[in-house]
Amino acid sequence: MERLDKFLSSRGGYSRREAQKLIKGGEVGVNGEICKIPERKLDPENDSVTCGGKTVCADEHIYIMLNKPAGVVSATEDSRDATVIDILPPELKRKGLFPAGRLDKDTEGLLIITDDGDFAHKILSPKNHIEKRYVARLDGEITEDTIRRFEQGIVFSDGTKCMPAGLEIVPGSQNSTGIVTICEGKFHQVKKMFAVCGLKVVHLQRISVGNLYIDGKLPIGSAKKLTNLDVDAIFIGKIH
Ligand code: URA
């Protein structure tokens, strides 16, 4: 059981005080009837709550797929740039959202945004071997030697060792576009791995996390709520 004001503030993205104001102002319904008592106890699994006539999603956590555009930063707040949280549509916003991992400002593609810290840890920890796949367009040609070096594990100039990574050439790209698969997320990792091999990444897009792929119909800059099935797909073949 959970108090109505706590439920509304955690699921609706309001502060506790804002939630209490909405409740006392008659904006909030429980099972079809207006309820003005912030302390009212609810069973989130069985009671339905509305705010301003719209149903408040009762799920404890939310998982969002964002097709990140270039130009926004993977942070919750930034004094200069728009963040990936700023560009979410209002109906998906709630308190405590953060990006599960970081894409560079100029990187596009799949970014999962959630309010579930345990989940984020699970997909990010290299120990769990959740593969992240990127399409990288380069200023030169990928060679057999580049592929071999990725397979062996690239070592950065400061001695940092990367885990073995997959690299496949995209057919028809004149060897200048590759699909990179990594299980870790070091700062600027893909760009730095190619740089070690003498190549510059001119465009980078993340296409998958585990077995969850970017929805090809989701326009760049748009977001959608993931279903439980989508979230489970991330971990197919993994223990979680
Ligand atoms: N590797 C990079 O270099 N940049 C990203 O945004 C993600 C992985």
PDB file of C-alpha atoms and ligand atoms in Angstrom:
ATOM      1  CA  MET A   1       0.000   0.000   0.000  1.00  0.00           C
ATOM      2  CA  GLU A   2       1.218   3.485  -0.837  1.00  0.00           C
ATOM      3  CA  ARG A   3       0.018   6.993   0.003  1.00  0.00           C
ATOM      4  CA  LEU A   4      -1.777   8.800  -2.832  1.00  0.00           C
ATOM      5  CA  ASP A   5       0.496  11.889  -2.692  1.00  0.00           C
ATOM      6  CA  LYS A   6       3.635   9.701  -2.779  1.00  0.00           C
ATOM      7  CA  PHE A   7       2.257   7.640  -5.650  1.00  0.00           C
ATOM      8  CA  LEU A   8       1.386  10.766  -7.650  1.00  0.00           C
ATOM      9  CA  SER A   9       4.715  12.449  -7.077  1.00  0.00           C
ATOM     10  CA  SER A  10       6.819   9.383  -7.968  1.00  0.00           C
ATOM     11  CA  ARG A  11       4.809   8.346 -11.056  1.00  0.00           C
ATOM     12  CA  GLY A  12       3.654  11.748 -12.261  1.00  0.00           C
ATOM     13  CA  GLY A  13       6.893  13.712 -11.974  1.00  0.00           C
ATOM     14  CA  TYR A  14       5.557  16.135  -9.337  1.00  0.00           C
ATOM     15  CA  SER A  15       7.117  17.216  -6.074  1.00  0.00           C
ATOM     16  CA  ARG A  16       5.279  15.932  -2.988  1.00  0.00           C
ATOM     17  CA  ARG A  17       3.917  19.437  -2.367  1.00  0.00           C
ATOM     18  CA  GLU A  18       2.651  19.798  -5.965  1.00  0.00           C
ATOM     19  CA  ALA A  19       0.988  16.391  -5.700  1.00  0.00           C
ATOM     20  CA  GLN A  20      -0.768  17.419  -2.473  1.00  0.00           C
ATOM     21  CA  LYS A  21      -1.990  20.618  -4.114  1.00  0.00           C
ATOM     22  CA  LEU A  22      -3.410  18.721  -7.075  1.00  0.00           C
ATOM     23  CA  ILE A  23      -5.145  16.252  -4.762  1.00  0.00           C
ATOM     24  CA  LYS A  24      -6.636  18.943  -2.528  1.00  0.00           C
ATOM     25  CA  GLY A  25      -7.669  20.897  -5.629  1.00  0.00           C
ATOM     26  CA  GLY A  26      -9.850  17.992  -6.773  1.00  0.00           C
ATOM     27  CA  GLU A  27      -7.709  17.107  -9.801  1.00  0.00           C
ATOM     28  CA  VAL A  28      -7.064  13.522  -8.744  1.00  0.00           C
ATOM     29  CA  GLY A  29      -9.388  10.531  -9.008  1.00  0.00           C
ATOM     30  CA  VAL A  30      -9.100   7.085  -7.483  1.00  0.00           C
ATOM     31  CA  ASN A  31     -11.120   4.314  -9.133  1.00  0.00           C
ATOM     32  CA  GLY A  32     -13.321   6.876 -10.855  1.00  0.00           C
ATOM     33  CA  GLU A  33     -14.025   9.139  -7.861  1.00  0.00           C
ATOM     34  CA  ILE A  34     -12.348  12.414  -6.939  1.00  0.00           C
ATOM     35  CA  CYS A  35     -10.217  11.955  -3.816  1.00  0.00           C
ATOM     36  CA  LYS A  36      -9.002  15.004  -1.881  1.00  0.00           C
ATOM     37  CA  ILE A  37      -7.107  13.111   0.818  1.00  0.00           C
ATOM     38  CA  PRO A  38      -3.320  13.027   0.200  1.00  0.00           C
ATOM     39  CA  GLU A  39      -2.815  10.342   2.875  1.00  0.00           C
ATOM     40  CA  ARG A  40      -5.268   7.923   1.252  1.00  0.00           C
ATOM     41  CA  LYS A  41      -3.666   4.485   0.933  1.00  0.00           C
ATOM     42  CA  LEU A  42      -3.608   2.808  -2.456  1.00  0.00           C
ATOM     43  CA  ASP A  43      -2.779  -0.565  -3.863  1.00  0.00           C
ATOM     44  CA  PRO A  44      -0.877   0.557  -7.006  1.00  0.00           C
ATOM     45  CA  GLU A  45      -1.446  -2.819  -8.691  1.00  0.00           C
ATOM     46  CA  ASN A  46      -5.217  -2.707  -8.414  1.00  0.00           C
ATOM     47  CA  ASP A  47      -6.330   0.902  -7.908  1.00  0.00           C
ATOM     48  CA  SER A  48      -6.448   3.232 -10.867  1.00  0.00           C
ATOM     49  CA  VAL A  49      -5.458   6.858 -10.451  1.00  0.00           C
ATOM     50  CA  THR A  50      -6.198   9.768 -12.753  1.00  0.00           C
ATOM     51  CA  CYS A  51      -4.819  13.279 -12.683  1.00  0.00           C
ATOM     52  CA  GLY A  52      -6.559  15.981 -14.684  1.00  0.00           C
ATOM     53  CA  GLY A  53      -8.615  13.183 -16.257  1.00  0.00           C
ATOM     54  CA  LYS A  54      -5.554  11.254 -17.525  1.00  0.00           C
ATOM     55  CA  THR A  55      -4.574   7.852 -16.146  1.00  0.00           C
ATOM     56  CA  VAL A  56      -1.351   7.885 -14.141  1.00  0.00           C
ATOM     57  CA  CYS A  57       0.837   4.906 -15.087  1.00  0.00           C
ATOM     58  CA  ALA A  58       1.200   2.691 -11.998  1.00  0.00           C
ATOM     59  CA  ASP A  59       4.415   0.894 -13.027  1.00  0.00           C
ATOM     60  CA  GLU A  60       7.077   1.275 -10.400  1.00  0.00           C
ATOM     61  CA  HIS A  61       9.718   1.954 -13.042  1.00  0.00           C
ATOM     62  CA  ILE A  62       9.681   3.249 -16.560  1.00  0.00           C
ATOM     63  CA  TYR A  63      11.982   2.313 -19.455  1.00  0.00           C
ATOM     64  CA  ILE A  64      12.107   4.620 -22.455  1.00  0.00           C
ATOM     65  CA  MET A  65      13.723   4.169 -25.871  1.00  0.00           C
ATOM     66  CA  LEU A  66      15.054   7.472 -27.186  1.00  0.00           C
ATOM     67  CA  ASN A  67      16.361   7.795 -30.722  1.00  0.00           C
ATOM     68  CA  LYS A  68      18.939  10.330 -29.624  1.00  0.00           C
ATOM     69  CA  PRO A  69      19.661  13.147 -32.053  1.00  0.00           C
ATOM     70  CA  ALA A  70      23.083  14.775 -32.362  1.00  0.00           C
ATOM     71  CA  GLY A  71      23.408  18.008 -30.378  1.00  0.00           C
ATOM     72  CA  VAL A  72      21.900  16.914 -27.053  1.00  0.00           C
ATOM     73  CA  VAL A  73      23.907  15.707 -24.077  1.00  0.00           C
ATOM     74  CA  SER A  74      23.439  12.434 -22.168  1.00  0.00           C
ATOM     75  CA  ALA A  75      22.893  14.066 -18.787  1.00  0.00           C
ATOM     76  CA  THR A  76      19.986  15.011 -16.556  1.00  0.00           C
ATOM     77  CA  GLU A  77      20.945  18.695 -16.349  1.00  0.00           C
ATOM     78  CA  ASP A  78      23.269  20.943 -18.280  1.00  0.00           C
ATOM     79  CA  SER A  79      23.777  24.687 -18.159  1.00  0.00           C
ATOM     80  CA  ARG A  80      24.619  24.998 -21.889  1.00  0.00           C
ATOM     81  CA  ASP A  81      23.001  22.265 -23.924  1.00  0.00           C
ATOM     82  CA  ALA A  82      19.628  20.556 -24.070  1.00  0.00           C
ATOM     83  CA  THR A  83      19.729  17.173 -22.353  1.00  0.00           C
ATOM     84  CA  VAL A  84      18.170  13.872 -23.354  1.00  0.00           C
ATOM     85  CA  ILE A  85      15.679  14.395 -20.508  1.00  0.00           C
ATOM     86  CA  ASP A  86      14.690  17.886 -21.751  1.00  0.00           C
ATOM     87  CA  ILE A  87      13.625  16.509 -25.136  1.00  0.00           C
ATOM     88  CA  LEU A  88      11.312  13.759 -23.796  1.00  0.00           C
ATOM     89  CA  PRO A  89       7.599  14.320 -24.427  1.00  0.00           C
ATOM     90  CA  PRO A  90       5.748  15.457 -21.257  1.00  0.00           C
ATOM     91  CA  GLU A  91       3.698  12.237 -21.010  1.00  0.00           C
ATOM     92  CA  LEU A  92       6.889  10.190 -20.528  1.00  0.00           C
ATOM     93  CA  LYS A  93       8.509  12.477 -17.982  1.00  0.00           C
ATOM     94  CA  ARG A  94       8.612  11.562 -14.322  1.00  0.00           C
ATOM     95  CA  LYS A  95      10.873  12.178 -11.381  1.00  0.00           C
ATOM     96  CA  GLY A  96      14.264  10.456 -11.194  1.00  0.00           C
ATOM     97  CA  LEU A  97      14.797   9.784 -14.907  1.00  0.00           C
ATOM     98  CA  PHE A  98      18.368   9.422 -16.144  1.00  0.00           C
ATOM     99  CA  PRO A  99      20.088   7.964 -19.216  1.00  0.00           C
ATOM    100  CA  ALA A 100      21.320   4.388 -18.689  1.00  0.00           C
ATOM    101  CA  GLY A 101      24.739   5.057 -20.174  1.00  0.00           C
ATOM    102  CA  ARG A 102      26.142   7.898 -22.209  1.00  0.00           C
ATOM    103  CA  LEU A 103      26.334   8.667 -25.875  1.00  0.00           C
ATOM    104  CA  ASP A 104      28.548  11.550 -26.988  1.00  0.00           C
ATOM    105  CA  LYS A 105      26.845  14.806 -27.932  1.00  0.00           C
ATOM    106  CA  ASP A 106      27.338  14.060 -31.643  1.00  0.00           C
ATOM    107  CA  THR A 107      26.323  10.368 -31.427  1.00  0.00           C
ATOM    108  CA  GLU A 108      22.831   9.328 -32.482  1.00  0.00           C
ATOM    109  CA  GLY A 109      20.669   6.302 -31.861  1.00  0.00           C
ATOM    110  CA  LEU A 110      19.458   4.035 -29.091  1.00  0.00           C
ATOM    111  CA  LEU A 111      19.571   5.431 -25.596  1.00  0.00           C
ATOM    112  CA  ILE A 112      17.541   3.911 -22.781  1.00  0.00           C
ATOM    113  CA  ILE A 113      16.203   6.342 -20.213  1.00  0.00           C
ATOM    114  CA  THR A 114      14.887   5.002 -16.936  1.00  0.00           C
ATOM    115  CA  ASP A 115      14.355   5.647 -13.237  1.00  0.00           C
ATOM    116  CA  ASP A 116      15.579   2.144 -12.318  1.00  0.00           C
ATOM    117  CA  GLY A 117      19.146   2.242 -10.986  1.00  0.00           C
ATOM    118  CA  ASP A 118      19.515  -1.543 -10.653  1.00  0.00           C
ATOM    119  CA  PHE A 119      18.514  -2.032 -14.271  1.00  0.00           C
ATOM    120  CA  ALA A 120      21.010   0.591 -15.445  1.00  0.00           C
ATOM    121  CA  HIS A 121      23.774  -1.099 -13.488  1.00  0.00           C
ATOM    122  CA  LYS A 122      22.888  -4.466 -15.039  1.00  0.00           C
ATOM    123  CA  ILE A 123      23.084  -3.253 -18.627  1.00  0.00           C
ATOM    124  CA  LEU A 124      26.220  -1.166 -18.086  1.00  0.00           C
ATOM    125  CA  SER A 125      28.424  -3.468 -16.028  1.00  0.00           C
ATOM    126  CA  PRO A 126      31.002  -5.068 -18.383  1.00  0.00           C
ATOM    127  CA  LYS A 127      30.752  -8.193 -16.195  1.00  0.00           C
ATOM    128  CA  ASN A 128      27.256  -8.849 -17.544  1.00  0.00           C
ATOM    129  CA  HIS A 129      28.454  -8.840 -21.168  1.00  0.00           C
ATOM    130  CA  ILE A 130      25.475  -6.925 -22.536  1.00  0.00           C
ATOM    131  CA  GLU A 131      26.596  -6.128 -26.077  1.00  0.00           C
ATOM    132  CA  LYS A 132      26.197  -2.623 -27.471  1.00  0.00           C
ATOM    133  CA  ARG A 133      26.286  -2.311 -31.253  1.00  0.00           C
ATOM    134  CA  TYR A 134      27.254   0.802 -33.205  1.00  0.00           C
ATOM    135  CA  VAL A 135      27.351   1.742 -36.872  1.00  0.00           C
ATOM    136  CA  ALA A 136      30.474   3.836 -37.445  1.00  0.00           C
ATOM    137  CA  ARG A 137      31.211   5.711 -40.667  1.00  0.00           C
ATOM    138  CA  LEU A 138      34.913   6.399 -41.099  1.00  0.00           C
ATOM    139  CA  ASP A 139      37.169   8.698 -43.046  1.00  0.00           C
ATOM    140  CA  GLY A 140      39.098   5.742 -44.487  1.00  0.00           C
ATOM    141  CA  GLU A 141      38.984   1.993 -45.048  1.00  0.00           C
ATOM    142  CA  ILE A 142      38.662  -0.763 -42.483  1.00  0.00           C
ATOM    143  CA  THR A 143      41.266  -3.461 -43.207  1.00  0.00           C
ATOM    144  CA  GLU A 144      41.725  -7.050 -42.055  1.00  0.00           C
ATOM    145  CA  ASP A 145      44.331  -5.655 -39.665  1.00  0.00           C
ATOM    146  CA  THR A 146      41.747  -3.275 -38.074  1.00  0.00           C
ATOM    147  CA  ILE A 147      39.371  -6.200 -37.551  1.00  0.00           C
ATOM    148  CA  ARG A 148      42.143  -8.326 -36.021  1.00  0.00           C
ATOM    149  CA  ARG A 149      43.198  -5.531 -33.662  1.00  0.00           C
ATOM    150  CA  PHE A 150      39.597  -5.046 -32.492  1.00  0.00           C
ATOM    151  CA  GLU A 151      39.332  -8.832 -31.907  1.00  0.00           C
ATOM    152  CA  GLN A 152      42.507  -8.857 -29.837  1.00  0.00           C
ATOM    153  CA  GLY A 153      41.473  -5.885 -27.699  1.00  0.00           C
ATOM    154  CA  ILE A 154      42.630  -2.359 -28.505  1.00  0.00           C
ATOM    155  CA  VAL A 155      45.092  -0.700 -26.124  1.00  0.00           C
ATOM    156  CA  PHE A 156      44.825   3.110 -25.840  1.00  0.00           C
ATOM    157  CA  SER A 157      47.990   5.258 -25.764  1.00  0.00           C
ATOM    158  CA  ASP A 158      47.629   5.685 -21.968  1.00  0.00           C
ATOM    159  CA  GLY A 159      47.802   1.893 -21.548  1.00  0.00           C
ATOM    160  CA  THR A 160      44.045   1.357 -21.009  1.00  0.00           C
ATOM    161  CA  LYS A 161      43.074  -2.058 -22.353  1.00  0.00           C
ATOM    162  CA  CYS A 162      39.742  -2.647 -24.060  1.00  0.00           C
ATOM    163  CA  MET A 163      38.004  -6.004 -24.053  1.00  0.00           C
ATOM    164  CA  PRO A 164      37.934  -7.845 -27.403  1.00  0.00           C
ATOM    165  CA  ALA A 165      35.435  -6.180 -29.746  1.00  0.00           C
ATOM    166  CA  GLY A 166      33.593  -7.252 -32.891  1.00  0.00           C
ATOM    167  CA  LEU A 167      34.014  -5.341 -36.144  1.00  0.00           C
ATOM    168  CA  GLU A 168      32.192  -6.159 -39.375  1.00  0.00           C
ATOM    169  CA  ILE A 169      32.349  -4.208 -42.619  1.00  0.00           C
ATOM    170  CA  VAL A 170      28.975  -3.015 -43.922  1.00  0.00           C
ATOM    171  CA  PRO A 171      28.658  -4.444 -47.450  1.00  0.00           C
ATOM    172  CA  GLY A 172      28.555  -1.786 -50.169  1.00  0.00           C
ATOM    173  CA  SER A 173      30.215   0.852 -47.971  1.00  0.00           C
ATOM    174  CA  GLN A 174      33.599   0.622 -49.750  1.00  0.00           C
ATOM    175  CA  ASN A 175      34.987  -0.651 -46.441  1.00  0.00           C
ATOM    176  CA  SER A 176      34.352   2.726 -44.820  1.00  0.00           C
ATOM    177  CA  THR A 177      31.437   1.777 -42.530  1.00  0.00           C
ATOM    178  CA  GLY A 178      31.661  -0.804 -39.783  1.00  0.00           C
ATOM    179  CA  ILE A 179      29.421  -2.416 -37.189  1.00  0.00           C
ATOM    180  CA  VAL A 180      31.218  -2.432 -33.859  1.00  0.00           C
ATOM    181  CA  THR A 181      30.159  -4.643 -30.937  1.00  0.00           C
ATOM    182  CA  ILE A 182      31.433  -3.855 -27.453  1.00  0.00           C
ATOM    183  CA  CYS A 183      30.423  -4.913 -23.933  1.00  0.00           C
ATOM    184  CA  GLU A 184      31.819  -1.923 -22.079  1.00  0.00           C
ATOM    185  CA  GLY A 185      31.422   1.829 -22.237  1.00  0.00           C
ATOM    186  CA  LYS A 186      34.707   3.635 -21.798  1.00  0.00           C
ATOM    187  CA  PHE A 187      34.698   7.363 -22.540  1.00  0.00           C
ATOM    188  CA  HIS A 188      34.651   7.921 -26.360  1.00  0.00           C
ATOM    189  CA  GLN A 189      35.450   4.225 -26.671  1.00  0.00           C
ATOM    190  CA  VAL A 190      34.507   3.543 -30.293  1.00  0.00           C
ATOM    191  CA  LYS A 191      36.113   6.757 -31.570  1.00  0.00           C
ATOM    192  CA  LYS A 192      39.290   6.041 -29.624  1.00  0.00           C
ATOM    193  CA  MET A 193      39.496   2.410 -30.783  1.00  0.00           C
ATOM    194  CA  PHE A 194      39.363   3.517 -34.416  1.00  0.00           C
ATOM    195  CA  ALA A 195      41.793   6.368 -33.735  1.00  0.00           C
ATOM    196  CA  VAL A 196      44.356   3.818 -32.506  1.00  0.00           C
ATOM    197  CA  CYS A 197      43.992   2.181 -35.941  1.00  0.00           C
ATOM    198  CA  GLY A 198      44.441   5.510 -37.747  1.00  0.00           C
ATOM    199  CA  LEU A 199      40.772   6.047 -38.605  1.00  0.00           C
ATOM    200  CA  LYS A 200      38.449   8.918 -37.692  1.00  0.00           C
ATOM    201  CA  VAL A 201      34.771   8.284 -36.945  1.00  0.00           C
ATOM    202  CA  VAL A 202      32.728  10.788 -38.962  1.00  0.00           C
ATOM    203  CA  HIS A 203      29.299   9.515 -37.898  1.00  0.00           C
ATOM    204  CA  LEU A 204      28.305   7.235 -35.039  1.00  0.00           C
ATOM    205  CA  GLN A 205      24.938   5.650 -34.305  1.00  0.00           C
ATOM    206  CA  ARG A 206      24.098   3.088 -31.631  1.00  0.00           C
ATOM    207  CA  ILE A 207      21.729   0.476 -33.012  1.00  0.00           C
ATOM    208  CA  SER A 208      21.302  -2.009 -30.158  1.00  0.00           C
ATOM    209  CA  VAL A 209      21.717  -2.810 -26.485  1.00  0.00           C
ATOM    210  CA  GLY A 210      21.654  -6.575 -25.885  1.00  0.00           C
ATOM    211  CA  ASN A 211      18.925  -7.924 -28.136  1.00  0.00           C
ATOM    212  CA  LEU A 212      16.961  -4.686 -28.165  1.00  0.00           C
ATOM    213  CA  TYR A 213      17.366  -2.830 -31.469  1.00  0.00           C
ATOM    214  CA  ILE A 214      16.478   0.749 -32.278  1.00  0.00           C
ATOM    215  CA  ASP A 215      12.954   0.887 -33.707  1.00  0.00           C
ATOM    216  CA  GLY A 216      13.498   1.797 -37.364  1.00  0.00           C
ATOM    217  CA  LYS A 217      10.154   3.624 -37.382  1.00  0.00           C
ATOM    218  CA  LEU A 218      11.060   5.856 -34.439  1.00  0.00           C
ATOM    219  CA  PRO A 219      12.159   9.224 -35.887  1.00  0.00           C
ATOM    220  CA  ILE A 220      15.417  10.761 -34.655  1.00  0.00           C
ATOM    221  CA  GLY A 221      14.585  12.833 -31.581  1.00  0.00           C
ATOM    222  CA  SER A 222      11.496  10.765 -30.693  1.00  0.00           C
ATOM    223  CA  ALA A 223      10.939   8.490 -27.718  1.00  0.00           C
ATOM    224  CA  LYS A 224       8.623   5.643 -26.775  1.00  0.00           C
ATOM    225  CA  LYS A 225       7.883   3.646 -23.658  1.00  0.00           C
ATOM    226  CA  LEU A 226       9.345   0.148 -23.744  1.00  0.00           C
ATOM    227  CA  THR A 227       7.169  -2.854 -22.955  1.00  0.00           C
ATOM    228  CA  ASN A 228       8.246  -5.556 -20.497  1.00  0.00           C
ATOM    229  CA  LEU A 229       8.971  -7.747 -23.529  1.00  0.00           C
ATOM    230  CA  ASP A 230      11.318  -5.105 -24.960  1.00  0.00           C
ATOM    231  CA  VAL A 231      13.138  -4.835 -21.634  1.00  0.00           C
ATOM    232  CA  ASP A 232      13.429  -8.626 -21.368  1.00  0.00           C
ATOM    233  CA  ALA A 233      14.885  -8.730 -24.908  1.00  0.00           C
ATOM    234  CA  ILE A 234      17.922  -6.833 -23.652  1.00  0.00           C
ATOM    235  CA  PHE A 235      18.823  -9.769 -21.444  1.00  0.00           C
ATOM    236  CA  ILE A 236      18.030 -12.706 -23.771  1.00  0.00           C
ATOM    237  CA  GLY A 237      20.583 -15.407 -23.034  1.00  0.00           C
ATOM    238  CA  LYS A 238      21.841 -13.555 -19.933  1.00  0.00           C
ATOM    239  CA  ILE A 239      21.078 -14.097 -16.274  1.00  0.00           C
ATOM    240  CA  HIS A 240      19.320 -11.136 -14.673  1.00  0.00           C
TER     241      HIS A 240
HETATM  242  N1  URA B   1      31.805   5.324 -28.284  1.00  0.00           N
HETATM  243  C1  URA B   1      32.047   6.604 -28.637  1.00  0.00           C
HETATM  244  O1  URA B   1      33.144   6.953 -29.045  1.00  0.00           O
HETATM  245  N2  URA B   1      31.052   7.490 -28.531  1.00  0.00           N
HETATM  246  C2  URA B   1      29.804   7.158 -28.122  1.00  0.00           C
HETATM  247  O2  URA B   1      28.937   8.016 -28.068  1.00  0.00           O
HETATM  248  C3  URA B   1      29.579   5.821 -27.753  1.00  0.00           C
HETATM  249  C4  URA B   1      30.596   4.921 -27.840  1.00  0.00           C
END
